[in-house]
XYZ file of C-alpha atoms in Angstrom:
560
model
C 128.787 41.815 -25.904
C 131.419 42.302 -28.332
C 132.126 45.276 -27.594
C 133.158 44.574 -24.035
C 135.021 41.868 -25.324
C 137.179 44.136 -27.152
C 137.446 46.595 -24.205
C 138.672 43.570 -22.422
C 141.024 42.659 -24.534
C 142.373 46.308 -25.127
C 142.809 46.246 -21.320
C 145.018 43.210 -21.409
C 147.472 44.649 -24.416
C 147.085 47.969 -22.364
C 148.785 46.270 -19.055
C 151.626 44.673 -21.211
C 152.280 48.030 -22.831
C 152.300 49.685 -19.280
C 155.306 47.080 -17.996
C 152.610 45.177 -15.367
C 153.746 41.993 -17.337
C 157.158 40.876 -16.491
C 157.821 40.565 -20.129
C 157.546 43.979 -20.917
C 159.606 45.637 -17.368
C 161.941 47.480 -20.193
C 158.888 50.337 -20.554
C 159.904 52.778 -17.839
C 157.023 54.495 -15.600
C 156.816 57.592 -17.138
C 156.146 55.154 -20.018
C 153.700 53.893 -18.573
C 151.657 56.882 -17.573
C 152.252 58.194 -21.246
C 150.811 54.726 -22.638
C 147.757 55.433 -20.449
C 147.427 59.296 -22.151
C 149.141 60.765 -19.213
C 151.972 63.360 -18.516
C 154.393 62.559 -16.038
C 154.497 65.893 -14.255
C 155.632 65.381 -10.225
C 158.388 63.814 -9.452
C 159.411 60.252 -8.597
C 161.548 61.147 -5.357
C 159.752 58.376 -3.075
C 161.506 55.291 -2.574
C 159.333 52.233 -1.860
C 160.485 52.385 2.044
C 159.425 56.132 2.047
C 156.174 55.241 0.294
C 155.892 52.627 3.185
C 156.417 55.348 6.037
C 154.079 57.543 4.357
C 151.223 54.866 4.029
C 151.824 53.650 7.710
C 152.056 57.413 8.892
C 148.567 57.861 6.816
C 147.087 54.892 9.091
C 149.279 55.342 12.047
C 146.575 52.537 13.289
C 148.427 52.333 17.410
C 148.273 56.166 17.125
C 144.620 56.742 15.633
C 143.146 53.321 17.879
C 144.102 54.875 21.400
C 143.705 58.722 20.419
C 140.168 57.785 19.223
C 138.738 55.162 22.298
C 136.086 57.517 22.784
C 134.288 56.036 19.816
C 134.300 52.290 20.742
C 134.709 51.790 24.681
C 130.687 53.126 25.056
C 130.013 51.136 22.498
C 130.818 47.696 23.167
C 134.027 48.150 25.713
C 137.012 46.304 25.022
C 135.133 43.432 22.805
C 134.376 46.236 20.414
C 137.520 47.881 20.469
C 139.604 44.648 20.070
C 137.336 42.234 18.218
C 136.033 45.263 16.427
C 139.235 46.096 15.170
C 140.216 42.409 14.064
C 136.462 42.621 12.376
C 137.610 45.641 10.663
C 141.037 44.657 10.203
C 140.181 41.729 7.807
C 137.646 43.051 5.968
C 140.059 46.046 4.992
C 142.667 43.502 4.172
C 140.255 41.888 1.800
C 139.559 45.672 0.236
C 143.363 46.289 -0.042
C 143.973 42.986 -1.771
C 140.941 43.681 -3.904
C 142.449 47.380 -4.808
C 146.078 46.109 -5.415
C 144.944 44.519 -8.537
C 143.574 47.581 -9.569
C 146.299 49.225 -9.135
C 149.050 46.771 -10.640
C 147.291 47.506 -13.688
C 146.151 51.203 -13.520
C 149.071 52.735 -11.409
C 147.920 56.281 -11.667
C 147.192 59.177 -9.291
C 143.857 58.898 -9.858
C 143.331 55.836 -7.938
C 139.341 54.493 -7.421
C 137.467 57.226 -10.289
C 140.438 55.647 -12.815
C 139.575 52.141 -11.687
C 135.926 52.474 -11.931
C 136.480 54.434 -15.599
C 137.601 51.143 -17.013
C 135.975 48.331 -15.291
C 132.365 50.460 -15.425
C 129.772 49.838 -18.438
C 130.389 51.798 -21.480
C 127.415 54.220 -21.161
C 127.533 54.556 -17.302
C 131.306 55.150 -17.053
C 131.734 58.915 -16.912
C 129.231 59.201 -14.421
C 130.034 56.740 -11.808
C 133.678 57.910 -12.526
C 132.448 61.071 -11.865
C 130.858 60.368 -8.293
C 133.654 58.226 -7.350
C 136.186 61.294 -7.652
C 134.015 63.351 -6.273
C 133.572 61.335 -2.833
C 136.965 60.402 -2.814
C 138.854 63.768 -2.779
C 135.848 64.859 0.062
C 136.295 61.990 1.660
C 140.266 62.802 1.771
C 139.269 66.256 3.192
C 137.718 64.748 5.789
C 140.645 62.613 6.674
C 143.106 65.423 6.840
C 141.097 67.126 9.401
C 140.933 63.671 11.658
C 144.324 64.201 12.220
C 143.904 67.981 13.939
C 140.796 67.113 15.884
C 142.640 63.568 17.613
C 145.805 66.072 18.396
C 143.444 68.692 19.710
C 141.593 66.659 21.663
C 144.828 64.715 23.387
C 146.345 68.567 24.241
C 142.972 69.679 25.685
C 142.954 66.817 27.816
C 146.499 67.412 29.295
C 145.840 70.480 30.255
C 143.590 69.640 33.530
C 146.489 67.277 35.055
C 148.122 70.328 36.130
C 144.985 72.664 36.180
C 142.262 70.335 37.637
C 139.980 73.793 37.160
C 140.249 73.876 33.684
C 137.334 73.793 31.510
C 137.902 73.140 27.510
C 136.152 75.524 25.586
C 135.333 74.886 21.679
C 137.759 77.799 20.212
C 140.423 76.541 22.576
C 140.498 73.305 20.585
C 140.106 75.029 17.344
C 143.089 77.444 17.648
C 145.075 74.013 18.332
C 143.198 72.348 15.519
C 144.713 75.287 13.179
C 147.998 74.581 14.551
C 148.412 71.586 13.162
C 146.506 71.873 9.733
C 149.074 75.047 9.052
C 151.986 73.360 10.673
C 150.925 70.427 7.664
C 150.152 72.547 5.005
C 154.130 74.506 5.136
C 155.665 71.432 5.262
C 153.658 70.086 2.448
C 153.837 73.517 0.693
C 157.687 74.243 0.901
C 158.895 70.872 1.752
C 157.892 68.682 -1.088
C 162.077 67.431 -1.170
C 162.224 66.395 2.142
C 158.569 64.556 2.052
C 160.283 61.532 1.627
C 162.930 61.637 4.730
C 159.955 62.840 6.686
C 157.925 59.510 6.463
C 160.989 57.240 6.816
C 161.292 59.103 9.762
C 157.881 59.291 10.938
C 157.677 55.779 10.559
C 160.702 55.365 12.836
C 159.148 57.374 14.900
C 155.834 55.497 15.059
C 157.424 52.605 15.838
C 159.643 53.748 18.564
C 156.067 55.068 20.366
C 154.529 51.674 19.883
C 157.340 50.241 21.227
C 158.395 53.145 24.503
C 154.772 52.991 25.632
C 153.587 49.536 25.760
C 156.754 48.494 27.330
C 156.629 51.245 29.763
C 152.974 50.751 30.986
C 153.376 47.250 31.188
C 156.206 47.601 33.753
C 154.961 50.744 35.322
C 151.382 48.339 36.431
C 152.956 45.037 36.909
C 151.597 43.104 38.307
C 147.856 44.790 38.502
C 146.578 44.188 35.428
C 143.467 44.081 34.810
C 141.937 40.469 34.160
C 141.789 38.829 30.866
C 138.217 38.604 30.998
C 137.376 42.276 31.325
C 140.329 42.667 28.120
C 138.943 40.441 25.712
C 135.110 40.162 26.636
C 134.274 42.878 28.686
C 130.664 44.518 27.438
C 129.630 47.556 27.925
C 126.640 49.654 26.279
C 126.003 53.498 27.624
C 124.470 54.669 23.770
C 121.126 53.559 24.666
C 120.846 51.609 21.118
C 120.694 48.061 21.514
C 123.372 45.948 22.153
C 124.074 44.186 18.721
C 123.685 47.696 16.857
C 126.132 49.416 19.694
C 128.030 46.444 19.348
C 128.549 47.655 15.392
C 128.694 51.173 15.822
C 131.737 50.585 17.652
C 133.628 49.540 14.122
C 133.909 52.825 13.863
C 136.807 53.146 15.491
C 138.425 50.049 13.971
C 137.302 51.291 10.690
C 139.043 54.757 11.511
C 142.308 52.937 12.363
C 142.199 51.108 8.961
C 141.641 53.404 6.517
C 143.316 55.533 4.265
C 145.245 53.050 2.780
C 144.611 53.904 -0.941
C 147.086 57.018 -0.071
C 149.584 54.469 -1.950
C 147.548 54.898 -4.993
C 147.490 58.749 -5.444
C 150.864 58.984 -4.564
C 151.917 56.494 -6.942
C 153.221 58.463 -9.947
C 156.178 59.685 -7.130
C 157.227 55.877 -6.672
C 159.918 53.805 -9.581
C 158.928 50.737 -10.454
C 155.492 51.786 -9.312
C 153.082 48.722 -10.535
C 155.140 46.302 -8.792
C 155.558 47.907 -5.772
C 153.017 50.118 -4.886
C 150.435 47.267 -4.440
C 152.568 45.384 -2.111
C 153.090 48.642 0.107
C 148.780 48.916 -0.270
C 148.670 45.297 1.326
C 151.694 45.476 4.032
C 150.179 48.704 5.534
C 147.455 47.150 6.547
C 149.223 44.179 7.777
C 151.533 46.337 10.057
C 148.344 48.546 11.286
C 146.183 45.232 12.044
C 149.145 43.768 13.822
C 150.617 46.556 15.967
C 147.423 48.423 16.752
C 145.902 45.423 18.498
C 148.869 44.457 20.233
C 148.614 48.353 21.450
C 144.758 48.140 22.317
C 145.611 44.907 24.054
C 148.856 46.198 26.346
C 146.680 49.501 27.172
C 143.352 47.856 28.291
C 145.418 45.326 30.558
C 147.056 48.619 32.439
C 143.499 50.660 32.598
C 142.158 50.018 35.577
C 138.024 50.463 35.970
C 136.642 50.769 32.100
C 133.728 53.726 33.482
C 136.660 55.787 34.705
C 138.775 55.841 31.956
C 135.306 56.414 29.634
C 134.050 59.166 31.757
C 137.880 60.851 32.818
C 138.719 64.857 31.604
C 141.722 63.853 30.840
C 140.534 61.433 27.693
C 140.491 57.846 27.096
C 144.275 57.945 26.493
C 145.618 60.432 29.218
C 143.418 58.492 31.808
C 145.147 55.217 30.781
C 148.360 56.532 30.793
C 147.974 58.249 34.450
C 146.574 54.754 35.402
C 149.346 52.902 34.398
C 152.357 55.139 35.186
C 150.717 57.375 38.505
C 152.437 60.261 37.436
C 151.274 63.447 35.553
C 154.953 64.017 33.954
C 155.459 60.331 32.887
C 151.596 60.555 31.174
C 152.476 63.962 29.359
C 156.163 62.314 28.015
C 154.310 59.519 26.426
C 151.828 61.482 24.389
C 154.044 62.895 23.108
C 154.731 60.426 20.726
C 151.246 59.911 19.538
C 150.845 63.548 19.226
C 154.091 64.335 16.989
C 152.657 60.943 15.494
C 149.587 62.830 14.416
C 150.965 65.944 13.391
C 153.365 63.298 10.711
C 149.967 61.895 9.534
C 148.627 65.308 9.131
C 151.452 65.811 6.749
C 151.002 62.591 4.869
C 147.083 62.584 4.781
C 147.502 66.450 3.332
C 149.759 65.388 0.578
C 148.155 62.641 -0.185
C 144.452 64.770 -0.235
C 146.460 67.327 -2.505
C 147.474 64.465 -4.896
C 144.115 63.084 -5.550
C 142.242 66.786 -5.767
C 145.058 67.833 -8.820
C 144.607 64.006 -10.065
C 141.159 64.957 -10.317
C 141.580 68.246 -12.081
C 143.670 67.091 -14.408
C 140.640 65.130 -15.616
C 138.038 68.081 -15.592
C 136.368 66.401 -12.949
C 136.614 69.929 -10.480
C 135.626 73.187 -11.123
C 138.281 75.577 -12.611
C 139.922 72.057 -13.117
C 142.907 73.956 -14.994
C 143.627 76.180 -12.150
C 143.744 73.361 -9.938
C 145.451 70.812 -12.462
C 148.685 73.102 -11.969
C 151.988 72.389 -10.556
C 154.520 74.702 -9.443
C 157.260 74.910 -11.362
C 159.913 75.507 -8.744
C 158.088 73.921 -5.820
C 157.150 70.616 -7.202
C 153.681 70.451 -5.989
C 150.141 71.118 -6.711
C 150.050 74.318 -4.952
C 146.157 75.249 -5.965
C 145.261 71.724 -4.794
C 147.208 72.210 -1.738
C 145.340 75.361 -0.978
C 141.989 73.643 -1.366
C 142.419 71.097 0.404
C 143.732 73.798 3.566
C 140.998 75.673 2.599
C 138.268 72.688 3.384
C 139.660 71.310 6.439
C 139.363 74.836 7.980
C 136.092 74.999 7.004
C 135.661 71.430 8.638
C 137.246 72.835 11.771
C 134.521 75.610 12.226
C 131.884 73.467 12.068
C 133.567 71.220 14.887
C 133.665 74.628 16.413
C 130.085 75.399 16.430
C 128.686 71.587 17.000
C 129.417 69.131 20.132
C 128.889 66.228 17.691
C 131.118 67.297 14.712
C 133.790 65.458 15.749
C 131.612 62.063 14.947
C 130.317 63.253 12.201
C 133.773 64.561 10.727
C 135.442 61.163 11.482
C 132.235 58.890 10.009
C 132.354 60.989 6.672
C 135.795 60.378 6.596
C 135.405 56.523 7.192
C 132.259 56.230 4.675
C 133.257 58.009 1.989
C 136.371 56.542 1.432
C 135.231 52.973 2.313
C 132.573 53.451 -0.631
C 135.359 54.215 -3.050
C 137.075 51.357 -1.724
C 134.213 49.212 -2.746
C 132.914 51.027 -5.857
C 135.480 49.456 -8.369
C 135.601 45.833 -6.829
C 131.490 45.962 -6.817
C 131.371 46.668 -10.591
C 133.912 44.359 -11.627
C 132.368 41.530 -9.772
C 128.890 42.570 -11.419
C 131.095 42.034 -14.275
C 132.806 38.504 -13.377
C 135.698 40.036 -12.304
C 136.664 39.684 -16.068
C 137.342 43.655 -16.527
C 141.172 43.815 -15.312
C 144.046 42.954 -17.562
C 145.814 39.263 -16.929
C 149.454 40.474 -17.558
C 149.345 42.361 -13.958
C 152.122 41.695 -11.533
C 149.783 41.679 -8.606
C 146.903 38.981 -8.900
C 144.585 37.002 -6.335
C 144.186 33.483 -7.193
C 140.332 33.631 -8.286
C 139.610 30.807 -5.563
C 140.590 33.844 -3.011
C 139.367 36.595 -5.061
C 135.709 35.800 -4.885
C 135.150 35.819 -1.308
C 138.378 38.644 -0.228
C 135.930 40.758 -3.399
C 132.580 39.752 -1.710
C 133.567 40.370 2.040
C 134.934 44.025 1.129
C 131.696 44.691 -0.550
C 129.271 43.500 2.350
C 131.571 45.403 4.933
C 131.317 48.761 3.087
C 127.532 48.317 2.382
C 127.203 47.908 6.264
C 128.991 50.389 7.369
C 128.003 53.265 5.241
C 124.558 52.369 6.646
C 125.705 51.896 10.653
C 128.521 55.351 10.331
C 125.337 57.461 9.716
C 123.465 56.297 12.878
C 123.750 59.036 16.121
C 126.441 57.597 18.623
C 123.481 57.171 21.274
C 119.939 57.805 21.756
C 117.567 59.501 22.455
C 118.882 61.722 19.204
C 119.448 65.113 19.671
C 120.194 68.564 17.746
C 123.175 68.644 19.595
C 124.415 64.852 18.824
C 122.771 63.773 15.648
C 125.548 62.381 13.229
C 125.527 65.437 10.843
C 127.703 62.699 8.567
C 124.592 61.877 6.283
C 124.310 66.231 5.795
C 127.954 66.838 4.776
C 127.237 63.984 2.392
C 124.433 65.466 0.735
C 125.810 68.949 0.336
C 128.961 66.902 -1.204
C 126.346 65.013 -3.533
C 124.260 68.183 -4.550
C 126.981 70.185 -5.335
C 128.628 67.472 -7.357
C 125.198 66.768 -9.389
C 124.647 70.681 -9.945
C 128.294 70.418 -11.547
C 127.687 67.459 -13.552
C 124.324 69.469 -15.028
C 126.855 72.254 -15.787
C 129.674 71.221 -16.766
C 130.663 67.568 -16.115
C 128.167 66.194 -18.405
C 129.311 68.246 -21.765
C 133.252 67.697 -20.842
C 133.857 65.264 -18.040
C 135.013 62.077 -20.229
C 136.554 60.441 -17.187
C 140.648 59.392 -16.964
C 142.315 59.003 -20.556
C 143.102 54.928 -21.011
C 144.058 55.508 -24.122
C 147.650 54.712 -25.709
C 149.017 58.027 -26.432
C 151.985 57.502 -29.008
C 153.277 60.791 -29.500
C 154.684 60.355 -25.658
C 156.479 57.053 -26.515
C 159.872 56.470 -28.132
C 160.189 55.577 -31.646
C 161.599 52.255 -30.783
C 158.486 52.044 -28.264
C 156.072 52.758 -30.758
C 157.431 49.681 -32.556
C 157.256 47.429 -29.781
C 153.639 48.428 -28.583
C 152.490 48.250 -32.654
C 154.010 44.755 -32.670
C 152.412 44.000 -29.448
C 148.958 45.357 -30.127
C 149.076 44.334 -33.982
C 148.495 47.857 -34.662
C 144.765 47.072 -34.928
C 142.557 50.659 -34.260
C 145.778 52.664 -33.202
C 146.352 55.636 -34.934
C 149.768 57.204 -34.842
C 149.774 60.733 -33.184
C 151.262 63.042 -35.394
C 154.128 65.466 -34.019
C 152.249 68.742 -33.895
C 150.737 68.414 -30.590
C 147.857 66.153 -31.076
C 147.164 64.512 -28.036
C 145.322 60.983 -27.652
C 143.926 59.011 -30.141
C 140.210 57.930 -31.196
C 140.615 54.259 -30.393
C 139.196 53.649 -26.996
C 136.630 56.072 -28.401
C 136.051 53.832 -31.039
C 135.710 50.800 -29.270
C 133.440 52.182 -26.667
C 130.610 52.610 -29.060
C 127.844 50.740 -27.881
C 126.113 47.997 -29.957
C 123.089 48.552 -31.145
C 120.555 46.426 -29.327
């Protein structure tokens, strides 16, 4: 249609006036947030190395892998939790590469709704943005409290090396789980300035654990390791589903390793040089989680002795591996401690990053009391009201895990899900589209005889597993361990529908793409007029006028 021709083309002139073309690096990034109708409010203090730490602390794939082998080893042993994780692995690569073309052209804080505002079609585009934001900043939630319930559940299980007695009670875990959701939300609250010296040195930190442990189990067990056999094909199936569908279910922890990645995204407007960068960092933190968190799987299943005992132990997956490898109580409690100050870094990074996309969000009306949560403080740097929301949620997540045996899978899946469906809702749409929706001038682009099939492959593996993350971890299904993941996603869904009814619909227009002059330089204004030929810009006047009418314009649909 015409129409969408000119939206296309408005999205190419839009990239070169944003600085994604090479030819144009002279606009700055505030620039470039003003040229897409935006403010720049928070403040660039991460470097592209800090940005790095804070992405890999946000996966933390060696950490999350071996603090969450509850989820896989009944569910396909070590084939699922190794092949699984390559399966997963590659498919998220092919989502990341997907995303980092989105975001070399659209580097805003707004991430997947933005994306999916200006690929969508012209009459659905408010709404899908709508649902996108609304399962991505729940689906963030969710991820920050992953990071309490893995700690929690590592510290519970140290306890009964010394106290063989000791029998974890619900509330014990939760007071823990609290712990480290406060512990996340001061540092995040008062410590915006030092944000960036925390991930270099949680990725530092990270790596040293990776490093301390594998060599240390590996000599502590030489030379009985376990056979290759039982490492890379052992099966084993106690869920009572069948063995292909256990077989998948088992992704989940893979997929748990893997995601999070678009953290680079909503922290983007904190990053110079931002639409070069930030989609490399989106790509390498995958890379680095694939690599190092199978190497990790690998070293520990070669040290962990009979796979029943380690599934069945008090003392956790982890612990029991750990005891295995090194016989002795004091060695296992010295090496988690690295995953567990591991965690309480990706705590930090997962709530930032969670507080990011909620007052991203807000800032486009797409929240209730959107202004109240749209604020930053003016002396602390950060979306306080955000911040508090987001605290506010994962305790609320933490006292359901308190009152159900079976949260903790649920909590994790509808972490997994719901950001794996806004992984895939922007590439879907622009494929429906012939991947002809995102500007050329981009400095991040997939050759299209890669795109297709890295587009296609990210699509199929998020279709699959928001079906398979919703299944019960093993039959016969219970009250007590039914995957309550498919209820927290319908109270999500009817609340954000009731919204839409009330207020989304009359004033939710979705992430400004417009070119807002009055931001720009005069001498900017000349060069974007020259590069745009002027045609359907109006100049913004001086007295506070803010965007113009001409993606308004050119979104009216033709008449059929």
């Amino acid at each position: 249609m015409p129409s969408e021709r000119r939206q296309s083309n408005f999205a190419r002139r839009l990239s070169a006036v944003g600085g994604t073309d090479r030819r144009h690096s002279s606009i700055a990034d505030h620039d470039h947030l003003a040229a897409l109708g935006i403010k720049q409010e928070l403040k660039r203090n991460f470097s592209p190395l800090s940005m790095l730490g804070l992405a890999f602390a946000i996966l933390n794939s060696w950490t999350a892998l071996s603090a969450s082998l509850s989820l896989a080893l009944p569910s396909g042993g070590s084939t699922s939790v190794l092949w699984g994780l390559v399966t997963a692995g590659i498919c998220n690569l092919c989502l990341a590469a997907s995303l980092a073309e989105f975001l070399s052209a659209y580097p805003t804080a707004g991430g997947q709704y933005h994306w999916v505002q200006v690929v969508a079609w012209t009459k659905w585009k408010p709404l899908l943005s709508w649902i996108t934001g609304w399962i991505n900043v729940f689906g963030w939630m969710a991820l920050t409290a992953t990071a309490g319930l893995l700690g929690s559940d590592l510290i519970v299980g140290i306890i009964p090396l010394f106290h063989p007695n000791y029998k974890a009670k619900t509330w014990h875990e939760f007071l823990l789980y609290l712990a480290y959701t406060f512990i996340a939300a001061m540092v995040n609250a008062f410590g915006n300035r030092i944000l960036p010296y925390v991930n270099k040195f949680a990725i530092t930190w990270s790596i040293a654990g990776f490093t301390i442990i594998s060599i240390t189990v590996l000599a502590c067990s030489s030379p009985h390791y376990n056979s290759g056999e039982l490492v890379f094909a052992d099966f084993i199936n106690t869920t009572g589903w069948p063995d292909g569908v256990a077989w998948l279910l088992g992704l989940l922890q893979g997929g748990l390793g893997l995601t999070g990645y678009d953290a680079t995204a909503h922290m983007v407007e904190e990053i110079p040089n931002a639409a070069t960068e930030a989609p490399k960092i989106l790509v390498y933190c995958v890379l680095i989680g694939l690599s190092t968190g199978f190497i990790f799987l690998m070293c520990l299943l070669f040290v962990a002795g009979p796979i029943n005992q380690v599934i069945s132990s008090t003392y956790g997956p982890l612990g029991q591996i750990l005891l295995t490898a090194t016989g002795s109580r004091a060695g296992t409690v010295c090496l988690l401690i690295f995953p567990l100050a591991c965690l309480m870094f990706a705590g930090i990074s997962i709530m930032t990053t969670s507080s990011r996309m909620t007052y991203a969000f807000a800032r486009d009306r797409g929240l209730p009391f959107s202004k109240f949560l749209a604020r930053v403080h003016p002396t602390l740097d950060v979306p306080l009201e955000s911040l508090a929301l987001t605290v506010i949620v994962v305790v609320i997540f933490g006292l359901i895990d308190l009152g159900s045996t079976s949260a903790f899978n649920a909590i994790i899946s509808a972490s997994v899900v719901a950001l794996g469906l806004t992984y895939g809702i922007p590439v879907a749409i622009n494929v429906l589209r012939g991947r002809r929706m995102l500007p050329e001038a981009r400095a991040f682009a997939l050759p299209e005889w890669l795109a297709w099939p890295a587009n296609l492959l990210g699509i199929a593996y998020v279709i699959l597993t928001t079906v398979l993350f919703v299944f019960p971890p093993a039959l016969p299904v219970t009250g007590s361990n039914m995957n309550y993941c498919i209820v927290a996603f319908a109270i999500v869904l009817m609340i954000s529908v009731i919204q839409w009814f009330v207020d989304g619909r009359k004033n939710y227009k979705g992430p400004k793409i417009e070119i807002d002059m009055s931001q720009l330089t005069g001498a900017q204004r000349a060069e974007i007029e020259e590069q745009m030929g002027v045609e359907g810009v109006e100049m913004e006047k001086e007295n506070g006028n803010s965007g113009s009418e001409h993606e308004a314009a050119m979104e009216r649909p033709k008449a059929e």
